[in-house]
Short mmCIF file of C-alpha atoms and ligand atoms in Angstrom, two decimals:
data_model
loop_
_atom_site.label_atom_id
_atom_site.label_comp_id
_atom_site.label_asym_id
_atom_site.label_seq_id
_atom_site.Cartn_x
_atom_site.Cartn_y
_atom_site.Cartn_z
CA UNK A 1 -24.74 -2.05 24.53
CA UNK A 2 -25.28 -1.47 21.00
CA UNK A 3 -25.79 2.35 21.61
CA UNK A 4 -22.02 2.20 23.11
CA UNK A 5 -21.17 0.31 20.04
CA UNK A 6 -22.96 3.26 17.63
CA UNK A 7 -21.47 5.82 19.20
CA UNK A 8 -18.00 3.70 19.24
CA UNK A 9 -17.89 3.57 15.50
CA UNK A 10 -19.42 7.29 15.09
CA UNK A 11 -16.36 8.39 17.30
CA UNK A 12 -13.54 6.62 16.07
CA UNK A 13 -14.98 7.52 12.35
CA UNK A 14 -14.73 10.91 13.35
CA UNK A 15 -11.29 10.37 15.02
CA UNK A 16 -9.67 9.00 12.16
CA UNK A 17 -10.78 11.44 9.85
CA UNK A 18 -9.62 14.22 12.29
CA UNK A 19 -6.37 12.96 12.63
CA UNK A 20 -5.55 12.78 9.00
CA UNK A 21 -6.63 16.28 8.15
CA UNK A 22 -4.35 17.74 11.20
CA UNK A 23 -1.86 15.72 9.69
CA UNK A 24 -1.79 16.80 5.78
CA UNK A 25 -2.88 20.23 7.48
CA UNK A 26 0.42 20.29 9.31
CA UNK A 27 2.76 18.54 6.29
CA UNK A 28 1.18 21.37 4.07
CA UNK A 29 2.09 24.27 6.24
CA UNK A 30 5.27 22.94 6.64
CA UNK A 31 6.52 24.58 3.11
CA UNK A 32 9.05 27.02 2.31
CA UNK A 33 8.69 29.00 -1.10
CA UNK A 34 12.13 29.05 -1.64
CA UNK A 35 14.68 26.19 -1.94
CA UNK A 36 15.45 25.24 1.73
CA UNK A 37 19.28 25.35 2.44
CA UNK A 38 19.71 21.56 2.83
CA UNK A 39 18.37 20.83 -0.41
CA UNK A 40 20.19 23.37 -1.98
CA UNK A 41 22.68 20.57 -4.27
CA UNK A 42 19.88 19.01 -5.52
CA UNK A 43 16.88 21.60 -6.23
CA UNK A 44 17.06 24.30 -8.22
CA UNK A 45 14.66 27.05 -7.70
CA UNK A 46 12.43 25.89 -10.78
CA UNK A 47 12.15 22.25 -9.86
CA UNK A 48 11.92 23.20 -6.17
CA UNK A 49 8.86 25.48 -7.24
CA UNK A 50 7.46 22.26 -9.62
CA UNK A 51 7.70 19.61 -6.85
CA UNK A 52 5.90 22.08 -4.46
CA UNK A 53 2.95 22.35 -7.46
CA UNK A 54 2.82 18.53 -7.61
CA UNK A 55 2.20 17.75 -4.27
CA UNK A 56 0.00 20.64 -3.60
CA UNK A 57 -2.11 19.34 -6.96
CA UNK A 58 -2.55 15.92 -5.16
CA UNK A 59 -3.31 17.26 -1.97
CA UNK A 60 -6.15 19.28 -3.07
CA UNK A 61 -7.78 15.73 -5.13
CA UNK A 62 -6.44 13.86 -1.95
CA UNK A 63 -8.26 16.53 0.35
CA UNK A 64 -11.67 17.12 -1.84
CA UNK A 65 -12.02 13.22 -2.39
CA UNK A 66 -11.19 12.12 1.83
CA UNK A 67 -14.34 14.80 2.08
CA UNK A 68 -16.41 13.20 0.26
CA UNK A 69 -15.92 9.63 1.34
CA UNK A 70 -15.85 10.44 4.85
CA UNK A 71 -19.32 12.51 4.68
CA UNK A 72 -20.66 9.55 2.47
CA UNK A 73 -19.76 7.10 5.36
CA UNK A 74 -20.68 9.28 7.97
CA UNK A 75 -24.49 10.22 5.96
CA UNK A 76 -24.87 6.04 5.14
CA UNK A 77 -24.06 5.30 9.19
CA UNK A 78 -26.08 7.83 10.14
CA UNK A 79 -29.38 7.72 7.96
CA UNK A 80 -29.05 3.85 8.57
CA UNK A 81 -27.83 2.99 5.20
CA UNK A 82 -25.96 0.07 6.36
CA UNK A 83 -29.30 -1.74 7.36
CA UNK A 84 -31.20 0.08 4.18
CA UNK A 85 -28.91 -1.79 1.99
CA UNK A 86 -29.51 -4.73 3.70
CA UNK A 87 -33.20 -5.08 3.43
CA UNK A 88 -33.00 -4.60 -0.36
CA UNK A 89 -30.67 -7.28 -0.70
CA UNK A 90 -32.64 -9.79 2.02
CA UNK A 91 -35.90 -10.68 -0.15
CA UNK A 92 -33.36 -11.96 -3.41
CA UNK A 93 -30.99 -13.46 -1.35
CA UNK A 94 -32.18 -14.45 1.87
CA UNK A 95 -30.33 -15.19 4.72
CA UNK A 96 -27.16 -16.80 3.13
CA UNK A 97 -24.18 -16.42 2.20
CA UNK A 98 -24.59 -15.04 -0.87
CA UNK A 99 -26.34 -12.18 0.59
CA UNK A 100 -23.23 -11.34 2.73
CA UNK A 101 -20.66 -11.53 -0.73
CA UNK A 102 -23.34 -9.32 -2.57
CA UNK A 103 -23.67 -7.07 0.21
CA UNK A 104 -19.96 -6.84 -0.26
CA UNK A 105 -20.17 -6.58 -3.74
CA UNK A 106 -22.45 -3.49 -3.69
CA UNK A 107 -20.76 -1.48 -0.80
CA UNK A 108 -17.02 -2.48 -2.45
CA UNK A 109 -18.37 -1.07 -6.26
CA UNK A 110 -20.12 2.18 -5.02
CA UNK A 111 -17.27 3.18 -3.13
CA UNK A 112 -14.98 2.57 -5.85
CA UNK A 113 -16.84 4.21 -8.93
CA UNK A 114 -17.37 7.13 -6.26
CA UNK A 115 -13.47 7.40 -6.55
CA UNK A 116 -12.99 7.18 -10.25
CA UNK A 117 -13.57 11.10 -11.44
CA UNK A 118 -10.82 11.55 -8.72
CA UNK A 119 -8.42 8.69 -10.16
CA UNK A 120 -8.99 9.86 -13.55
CA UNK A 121 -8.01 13.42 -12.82
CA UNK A 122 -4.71 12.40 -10.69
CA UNK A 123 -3.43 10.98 -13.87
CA UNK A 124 -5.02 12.37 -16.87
CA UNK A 125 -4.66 15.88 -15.49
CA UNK A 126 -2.03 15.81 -12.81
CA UNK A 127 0.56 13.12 -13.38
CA UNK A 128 -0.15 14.19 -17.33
CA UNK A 129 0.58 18.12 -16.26
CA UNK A 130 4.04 17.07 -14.64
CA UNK A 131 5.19 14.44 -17.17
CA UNK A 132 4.69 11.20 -15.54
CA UNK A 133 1.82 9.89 -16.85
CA UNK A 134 2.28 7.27 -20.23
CA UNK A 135 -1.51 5.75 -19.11
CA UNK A 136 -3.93 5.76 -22.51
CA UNK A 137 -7.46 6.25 -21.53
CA UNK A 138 -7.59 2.26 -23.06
CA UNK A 139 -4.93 0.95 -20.57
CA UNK A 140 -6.53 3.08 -17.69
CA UNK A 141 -10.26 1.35 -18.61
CA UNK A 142 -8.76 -2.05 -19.37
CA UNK A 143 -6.61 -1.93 -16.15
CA UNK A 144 -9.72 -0.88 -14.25
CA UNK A 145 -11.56 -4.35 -16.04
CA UNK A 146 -8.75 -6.57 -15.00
CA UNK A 147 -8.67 -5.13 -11.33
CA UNK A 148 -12.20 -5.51 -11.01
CA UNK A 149 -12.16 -8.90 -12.10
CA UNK A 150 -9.51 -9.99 -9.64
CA UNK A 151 -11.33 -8.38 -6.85
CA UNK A 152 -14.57 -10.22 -7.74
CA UNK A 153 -12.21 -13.65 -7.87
CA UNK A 154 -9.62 -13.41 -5.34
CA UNK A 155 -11.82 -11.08 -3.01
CA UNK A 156 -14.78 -13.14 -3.46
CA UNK A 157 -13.17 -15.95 -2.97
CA UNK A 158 -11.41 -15.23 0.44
CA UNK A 159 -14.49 -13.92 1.42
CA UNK A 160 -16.31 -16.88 0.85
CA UNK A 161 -14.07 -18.89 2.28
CA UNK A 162 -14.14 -16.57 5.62
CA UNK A 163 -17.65 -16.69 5.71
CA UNK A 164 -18.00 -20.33 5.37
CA UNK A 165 -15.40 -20.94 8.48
CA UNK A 166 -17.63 -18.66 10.75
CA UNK A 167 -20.95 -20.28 9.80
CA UNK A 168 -19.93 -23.60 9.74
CA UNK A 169 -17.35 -23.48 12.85
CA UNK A 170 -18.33 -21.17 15.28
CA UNK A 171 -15.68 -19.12 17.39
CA UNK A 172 -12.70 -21.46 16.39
CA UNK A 173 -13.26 -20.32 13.11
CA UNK A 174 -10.40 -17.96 13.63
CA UNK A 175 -7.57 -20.41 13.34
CA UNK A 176 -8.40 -22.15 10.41
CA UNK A 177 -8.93 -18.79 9.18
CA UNK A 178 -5.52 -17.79 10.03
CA UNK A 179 -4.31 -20.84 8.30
CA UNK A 180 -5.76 -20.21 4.90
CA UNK A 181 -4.82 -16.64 5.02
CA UNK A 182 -1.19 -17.77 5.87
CA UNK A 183 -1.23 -20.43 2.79
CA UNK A 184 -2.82 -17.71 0.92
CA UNK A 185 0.05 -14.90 1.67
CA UNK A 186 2.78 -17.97 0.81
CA UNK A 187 1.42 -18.44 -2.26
CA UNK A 188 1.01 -15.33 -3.64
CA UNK A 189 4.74 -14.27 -2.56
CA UNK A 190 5.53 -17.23 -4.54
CA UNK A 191 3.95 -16.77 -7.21
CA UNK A 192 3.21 -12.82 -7.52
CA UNK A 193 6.02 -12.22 -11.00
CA UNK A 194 4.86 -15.54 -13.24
CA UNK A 195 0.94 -14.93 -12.19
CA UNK A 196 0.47 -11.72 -11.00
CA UNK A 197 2.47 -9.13 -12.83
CA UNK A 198 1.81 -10.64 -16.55
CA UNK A 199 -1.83 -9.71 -16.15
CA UNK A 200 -1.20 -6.19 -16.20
CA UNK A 201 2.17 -6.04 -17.35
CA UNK A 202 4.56 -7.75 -19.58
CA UNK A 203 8.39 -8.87 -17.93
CA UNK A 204 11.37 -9.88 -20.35
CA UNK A 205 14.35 -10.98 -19.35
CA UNK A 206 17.25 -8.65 -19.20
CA UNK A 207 19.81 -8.54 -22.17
CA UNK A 208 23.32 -9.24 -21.83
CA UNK A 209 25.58 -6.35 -21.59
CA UNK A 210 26.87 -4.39 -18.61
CA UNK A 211 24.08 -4.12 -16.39
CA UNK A 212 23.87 -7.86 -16.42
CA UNK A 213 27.22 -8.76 -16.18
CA UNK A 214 27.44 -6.33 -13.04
CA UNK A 215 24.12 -7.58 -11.84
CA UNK A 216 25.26 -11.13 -11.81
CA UNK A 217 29.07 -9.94 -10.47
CA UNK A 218 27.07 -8.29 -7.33
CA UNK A 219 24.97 -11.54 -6.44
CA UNK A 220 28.37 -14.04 -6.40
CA UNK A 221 29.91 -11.52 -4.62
CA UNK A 222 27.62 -11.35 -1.95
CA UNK A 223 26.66 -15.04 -2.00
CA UNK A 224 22.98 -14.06 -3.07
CA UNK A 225 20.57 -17.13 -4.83
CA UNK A 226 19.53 -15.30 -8.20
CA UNK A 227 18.21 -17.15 -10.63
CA UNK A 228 16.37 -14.41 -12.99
CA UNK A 229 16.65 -10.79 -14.27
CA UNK A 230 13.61 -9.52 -15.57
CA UNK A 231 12.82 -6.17 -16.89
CA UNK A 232 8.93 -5.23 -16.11
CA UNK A 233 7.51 -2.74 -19.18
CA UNK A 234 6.22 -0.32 -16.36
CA UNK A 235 7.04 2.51 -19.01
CA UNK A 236 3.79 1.56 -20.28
CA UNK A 237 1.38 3.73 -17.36
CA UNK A 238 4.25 6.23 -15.53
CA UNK A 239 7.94 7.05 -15.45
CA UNK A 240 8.64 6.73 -12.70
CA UNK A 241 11.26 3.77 -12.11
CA UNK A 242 10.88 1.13 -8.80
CA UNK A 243 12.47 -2.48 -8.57
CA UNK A 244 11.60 -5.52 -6.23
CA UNK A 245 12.67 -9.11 -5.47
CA UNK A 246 10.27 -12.42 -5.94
CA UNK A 247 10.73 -15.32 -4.88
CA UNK A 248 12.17 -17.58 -1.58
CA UNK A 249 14.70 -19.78 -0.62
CA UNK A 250 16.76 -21.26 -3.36
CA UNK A 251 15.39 -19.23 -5.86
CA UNK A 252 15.34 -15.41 -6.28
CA UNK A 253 14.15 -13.32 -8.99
CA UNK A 254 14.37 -9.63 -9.69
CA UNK A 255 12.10 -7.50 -11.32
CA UNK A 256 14.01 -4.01 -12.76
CA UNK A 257 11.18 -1.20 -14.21
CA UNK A 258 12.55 -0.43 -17.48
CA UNK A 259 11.94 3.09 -16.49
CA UNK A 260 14.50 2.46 -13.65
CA UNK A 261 17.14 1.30 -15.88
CA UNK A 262 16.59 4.24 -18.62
CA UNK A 263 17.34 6.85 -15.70
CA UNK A 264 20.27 5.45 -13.72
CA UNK A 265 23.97 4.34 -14.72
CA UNK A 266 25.01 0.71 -13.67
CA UNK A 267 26.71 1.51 -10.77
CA UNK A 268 23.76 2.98 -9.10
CA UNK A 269 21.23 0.53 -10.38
CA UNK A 270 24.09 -1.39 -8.76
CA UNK A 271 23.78 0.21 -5.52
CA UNK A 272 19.72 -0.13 -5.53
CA UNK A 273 20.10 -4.09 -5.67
CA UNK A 274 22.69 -4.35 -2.92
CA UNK A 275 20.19 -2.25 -0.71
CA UNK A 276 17.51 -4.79 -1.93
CA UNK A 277 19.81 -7.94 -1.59
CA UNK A 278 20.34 -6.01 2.55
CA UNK A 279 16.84 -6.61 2.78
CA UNK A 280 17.16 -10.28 2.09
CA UNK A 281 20.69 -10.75 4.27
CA UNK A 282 19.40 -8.59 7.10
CA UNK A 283 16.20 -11.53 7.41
CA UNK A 284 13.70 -8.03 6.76
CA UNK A 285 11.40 -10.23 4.05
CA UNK A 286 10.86 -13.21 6.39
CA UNK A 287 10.50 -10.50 9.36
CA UNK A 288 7.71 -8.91 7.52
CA UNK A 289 6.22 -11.79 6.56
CA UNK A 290 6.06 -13.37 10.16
CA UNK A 291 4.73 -9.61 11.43
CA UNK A 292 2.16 -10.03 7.95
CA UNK A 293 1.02 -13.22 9.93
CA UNK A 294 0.93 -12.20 13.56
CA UNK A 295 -1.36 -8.98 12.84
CA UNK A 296 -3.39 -11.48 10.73
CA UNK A 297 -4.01 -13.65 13.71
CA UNK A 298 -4.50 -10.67 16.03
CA UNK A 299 -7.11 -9.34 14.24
CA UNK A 300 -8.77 -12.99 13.53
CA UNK A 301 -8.77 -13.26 17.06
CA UNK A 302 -10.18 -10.12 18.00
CA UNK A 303 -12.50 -10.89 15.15
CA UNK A 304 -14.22 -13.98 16.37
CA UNK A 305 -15.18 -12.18 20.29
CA UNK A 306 -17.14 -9.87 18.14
CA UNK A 307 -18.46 -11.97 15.10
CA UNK A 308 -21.46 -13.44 16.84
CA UNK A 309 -22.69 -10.58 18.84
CA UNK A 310 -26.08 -8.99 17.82
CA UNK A 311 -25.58 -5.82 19.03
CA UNK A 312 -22.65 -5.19 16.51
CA UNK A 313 -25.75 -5.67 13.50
CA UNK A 314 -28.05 -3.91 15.86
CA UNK A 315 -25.66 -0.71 16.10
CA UNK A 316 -25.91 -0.41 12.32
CA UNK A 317 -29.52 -1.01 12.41
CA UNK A 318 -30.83 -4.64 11.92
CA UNK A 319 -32.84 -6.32 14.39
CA UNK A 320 -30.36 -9.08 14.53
CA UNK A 321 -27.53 -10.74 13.97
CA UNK A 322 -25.86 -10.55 10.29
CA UNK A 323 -22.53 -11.82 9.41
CA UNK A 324 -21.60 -9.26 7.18
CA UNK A 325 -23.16 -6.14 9.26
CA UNK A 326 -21.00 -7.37 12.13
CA UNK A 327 -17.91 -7.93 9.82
CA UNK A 328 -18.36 -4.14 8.86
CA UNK A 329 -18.84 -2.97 12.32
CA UNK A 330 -16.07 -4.62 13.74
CA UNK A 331 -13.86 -3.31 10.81
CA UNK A 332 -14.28 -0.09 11.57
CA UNK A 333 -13.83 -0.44 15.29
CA UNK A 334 -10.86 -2.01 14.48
CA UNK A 335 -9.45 0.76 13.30
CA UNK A 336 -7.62 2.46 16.10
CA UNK A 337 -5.81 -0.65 16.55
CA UNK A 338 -4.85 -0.98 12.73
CA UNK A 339 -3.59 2.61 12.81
CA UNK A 340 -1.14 1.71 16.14
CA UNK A 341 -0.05 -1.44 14.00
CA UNK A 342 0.58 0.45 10.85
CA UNK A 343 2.41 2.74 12.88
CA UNK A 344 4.90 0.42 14.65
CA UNK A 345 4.98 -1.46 11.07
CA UNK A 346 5.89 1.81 9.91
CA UNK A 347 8.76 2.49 12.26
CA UNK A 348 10.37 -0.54 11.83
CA UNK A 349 10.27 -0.46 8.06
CA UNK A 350 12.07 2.63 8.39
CA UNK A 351 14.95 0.78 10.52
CA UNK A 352 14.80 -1.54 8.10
CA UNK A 353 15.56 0.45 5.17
CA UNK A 354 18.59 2.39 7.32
CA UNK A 355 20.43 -1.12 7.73
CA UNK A 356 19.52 -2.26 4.02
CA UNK A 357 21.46 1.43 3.08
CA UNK A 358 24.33 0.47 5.47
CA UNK A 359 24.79 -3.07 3.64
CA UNK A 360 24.58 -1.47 0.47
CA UNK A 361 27.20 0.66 1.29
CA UNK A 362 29.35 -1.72 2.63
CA UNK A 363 29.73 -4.06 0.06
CA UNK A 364 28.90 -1.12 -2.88
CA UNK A 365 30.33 2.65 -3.43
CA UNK A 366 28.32 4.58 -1.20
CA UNK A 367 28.33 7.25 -4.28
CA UNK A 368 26.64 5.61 -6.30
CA UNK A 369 23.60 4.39 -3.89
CA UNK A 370 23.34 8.63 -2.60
CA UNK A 371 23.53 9.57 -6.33
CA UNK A 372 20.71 6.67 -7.23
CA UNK A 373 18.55 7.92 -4.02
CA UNK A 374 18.46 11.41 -4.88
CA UNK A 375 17.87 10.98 -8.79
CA UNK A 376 14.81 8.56 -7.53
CA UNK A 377 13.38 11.43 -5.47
CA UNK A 378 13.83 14.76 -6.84
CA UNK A 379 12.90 13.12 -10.64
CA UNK A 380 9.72 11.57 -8.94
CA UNK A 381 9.20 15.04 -7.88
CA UNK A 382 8.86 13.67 -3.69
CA UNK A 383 8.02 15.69 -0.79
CA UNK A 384 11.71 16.03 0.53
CA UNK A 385 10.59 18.00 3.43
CA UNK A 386 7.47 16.76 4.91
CA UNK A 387 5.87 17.37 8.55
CA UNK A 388 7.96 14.96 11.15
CA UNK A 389 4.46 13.63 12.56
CA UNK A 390 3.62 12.85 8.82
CA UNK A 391 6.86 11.14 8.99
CA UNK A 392 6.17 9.37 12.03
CA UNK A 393 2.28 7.88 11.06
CA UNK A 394 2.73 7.46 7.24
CA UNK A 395 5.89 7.07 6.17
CA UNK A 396 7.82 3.62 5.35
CA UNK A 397 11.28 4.98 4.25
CA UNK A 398 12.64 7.83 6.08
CA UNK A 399 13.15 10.46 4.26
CA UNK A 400 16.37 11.04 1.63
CA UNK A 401 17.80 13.77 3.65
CA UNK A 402 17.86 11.43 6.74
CA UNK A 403 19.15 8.63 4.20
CA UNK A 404 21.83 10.85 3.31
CA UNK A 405 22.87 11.73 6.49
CA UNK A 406 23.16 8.20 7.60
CA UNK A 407 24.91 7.20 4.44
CA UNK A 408 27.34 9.93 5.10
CA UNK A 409 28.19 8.75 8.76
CA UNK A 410 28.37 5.07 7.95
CA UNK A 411 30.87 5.64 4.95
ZN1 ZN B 1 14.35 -0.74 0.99
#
């Protein structure tokens, strides 16, 4: 069995990797030089020209760096670096646990440092070339600290806390696993703006003026629990604008990017909260949330019919059974199944963000919201034409033109 397991994880390496280039291949060809008609009241020939540029600069660092990683992973499975790695570790840590979160450790930092040349180049040279980048080289290295250190705490920590449950449960270990992973995705909704977001950035509350005053107007009106207005300094890495909601129940924040408000007038910053406040009316947060928690458990599941089977370890080369060697294994067998979830998740994030337009428009002027769409894209510099099987796998909005369209017919 364990050959049937190599050649499982050899094969659906492969297949992934295969997939994605015919996909970018596809959403690359897909490109007309010249503005396409539809996007003729929004594109000029110029910016047209720059937003092809942009993406076609990230797909080349997106393309060069997938290369690498996947021959990396292919060269470790295949030279049996997965067991290599493992028999350095084994005579410091012995058989514990701490040889599984080192393990970890080591696999989780090469692979990252591997990418860093390629995430220093998408900003310092690409975002930089096209005017979105505000990163300093200090922010971008203390950044990379703070991340680092939250992956070695939080990361750790879950994974310490996973490990334990197997070792010291068995094959039950799966639903208490589930349950800590369910208090751990509460709590970090909860409190993702006051713990979160002030590590990297800072959030002040909005001023009084308009934007408040029409802010607050739009949440009596529509009977919506907010409590705070906060304004994150996102200026401080890119220009590009975004806002979210935080918080449940009773009590409902909202975080603007300052770099949202400095583009948009009030009545489309307006129009952006009603289609967030949609999200909240039309039950899509808790409906995440609950499909957050029953992928969790599938995959726990799934997890604990493999977790004690030697030939997992023995397909990446032990000579027995190690927690962490089958953890890896079964990852990446689970990956087929993660791309059909992502992919349904996918499709019904895109109905969700249809009906969160329609509310919007209802109870907003549907203006507004189609001006506030299309300044978010074409400023961002988006693909506004890509491939409709990129569409289909990757993407969780649809894209503006279809927005538009169904703005237009619900109006
Ligand atoms: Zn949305």
């Amino acid at each position: 069995m364990q050959a049937v397991y190599f050649n499982a994880i050899l094969v659906i390496l492969v297949f992934g990797f295969v997939v994605e280039q015919i996909l970018d291949f596809l959403n690359s060809k897909n490109k007309e030089t010249t503005v396409p008609e539809d996007l003729r009241n929004f594109y000029d020939q110029e910016k047209y020209t720059k937003s092809l540029n942009y993406k076609r600069a990230h797909n080349k660092v997106g393309n060069i760096s997938g290369w690498m990683s996947f021959v990396a992973s292919m060269l470790f499975l295949l030279l049996g670096g997965f067991n290599w790695l493992n028999e350095l570790l084994l005579p410091e840590f012995g058989d514990t646990l701490w040889l599984s979160l080192v393990y970890f450790g080591v696999l989780f930092f090469a692979s990252d440092i591997m990418g860093i040349p390629f995430g220093l180049y998408a900003t310092f040279v690409i975002e930089e070339k096209f005017g979105f980048n505000k990163t300093t080289p200090t922010t971008y290295f203390i950044d990379k600290i703070k991340s680092y250190a939250m992956t070695i705490i939080l990361g750790g920590g879950i994974m310490y806390v996973l490990l334990l449950l197997i070792t010291s449960i068995g094959e039950q270990f799966w639903l208490y696993a589930w349950a800590v992973m369910v208090a751990i995705m509460i709590f970090t909704n909860f409190f993702y703006t006051t713990l979160f977001v002030p590590i990297f950035n800072k959030l002040t509350s909005l001023e009084d003026g308009e934007l408040r005053t029409e802010i607050e107007k739009l949440a009596a009106k529509l009977n919506f629990p907010l409590t705070k207005i906060q304004v994150m300094n996102a200026s401080k890495r890119t220009s590009k604008g975004n806002a979210y909601f935080a918080g449940f129940g009773k009590k409902k924040s909202i975080v603007l990017f300052d770099t949202l408000i400095e583009k948009h007038e009030v009545d489309e910053l307006v129009g952006i909260l009603a289609h967030e406040i949609g999200h909240y009316k039309k039950k899509h947060i808790i409906g995440n949330m609950v499909q957050g928690i029953a992928l969790n458990g599938l995959m726990l599941w799934l997890l604990s019919w493999f977790i004690f089977n030697p030939e997992l370890s023995m397909a990446l080369g032990a000579d027995q059974l190690y927690i962490h060697l089958n953890l890896i294994a079964f990852g990446i067998l689970y990956g087929p199944i993660s791309m059909i979830t992502g992919l349904i998740g996918n499709v019904i994030s895109r109905k969700n963000e249809y009906e969160a337009d329609a509310y919007a428009i209802e109870h907003t002027k549907p203006e507004a919201l189609k001006t506030a769409l299309i300044r978010l894209s074409t400023d961002s510099l988006s693909d506004l034409k890509p491939h409709p099987a990129y569409v289909f796998m990757h993407y969780s909005h649809p894209t503006l033109l279809q927005r538009l369209k169904a703005i237009n017919s619900n109006a």
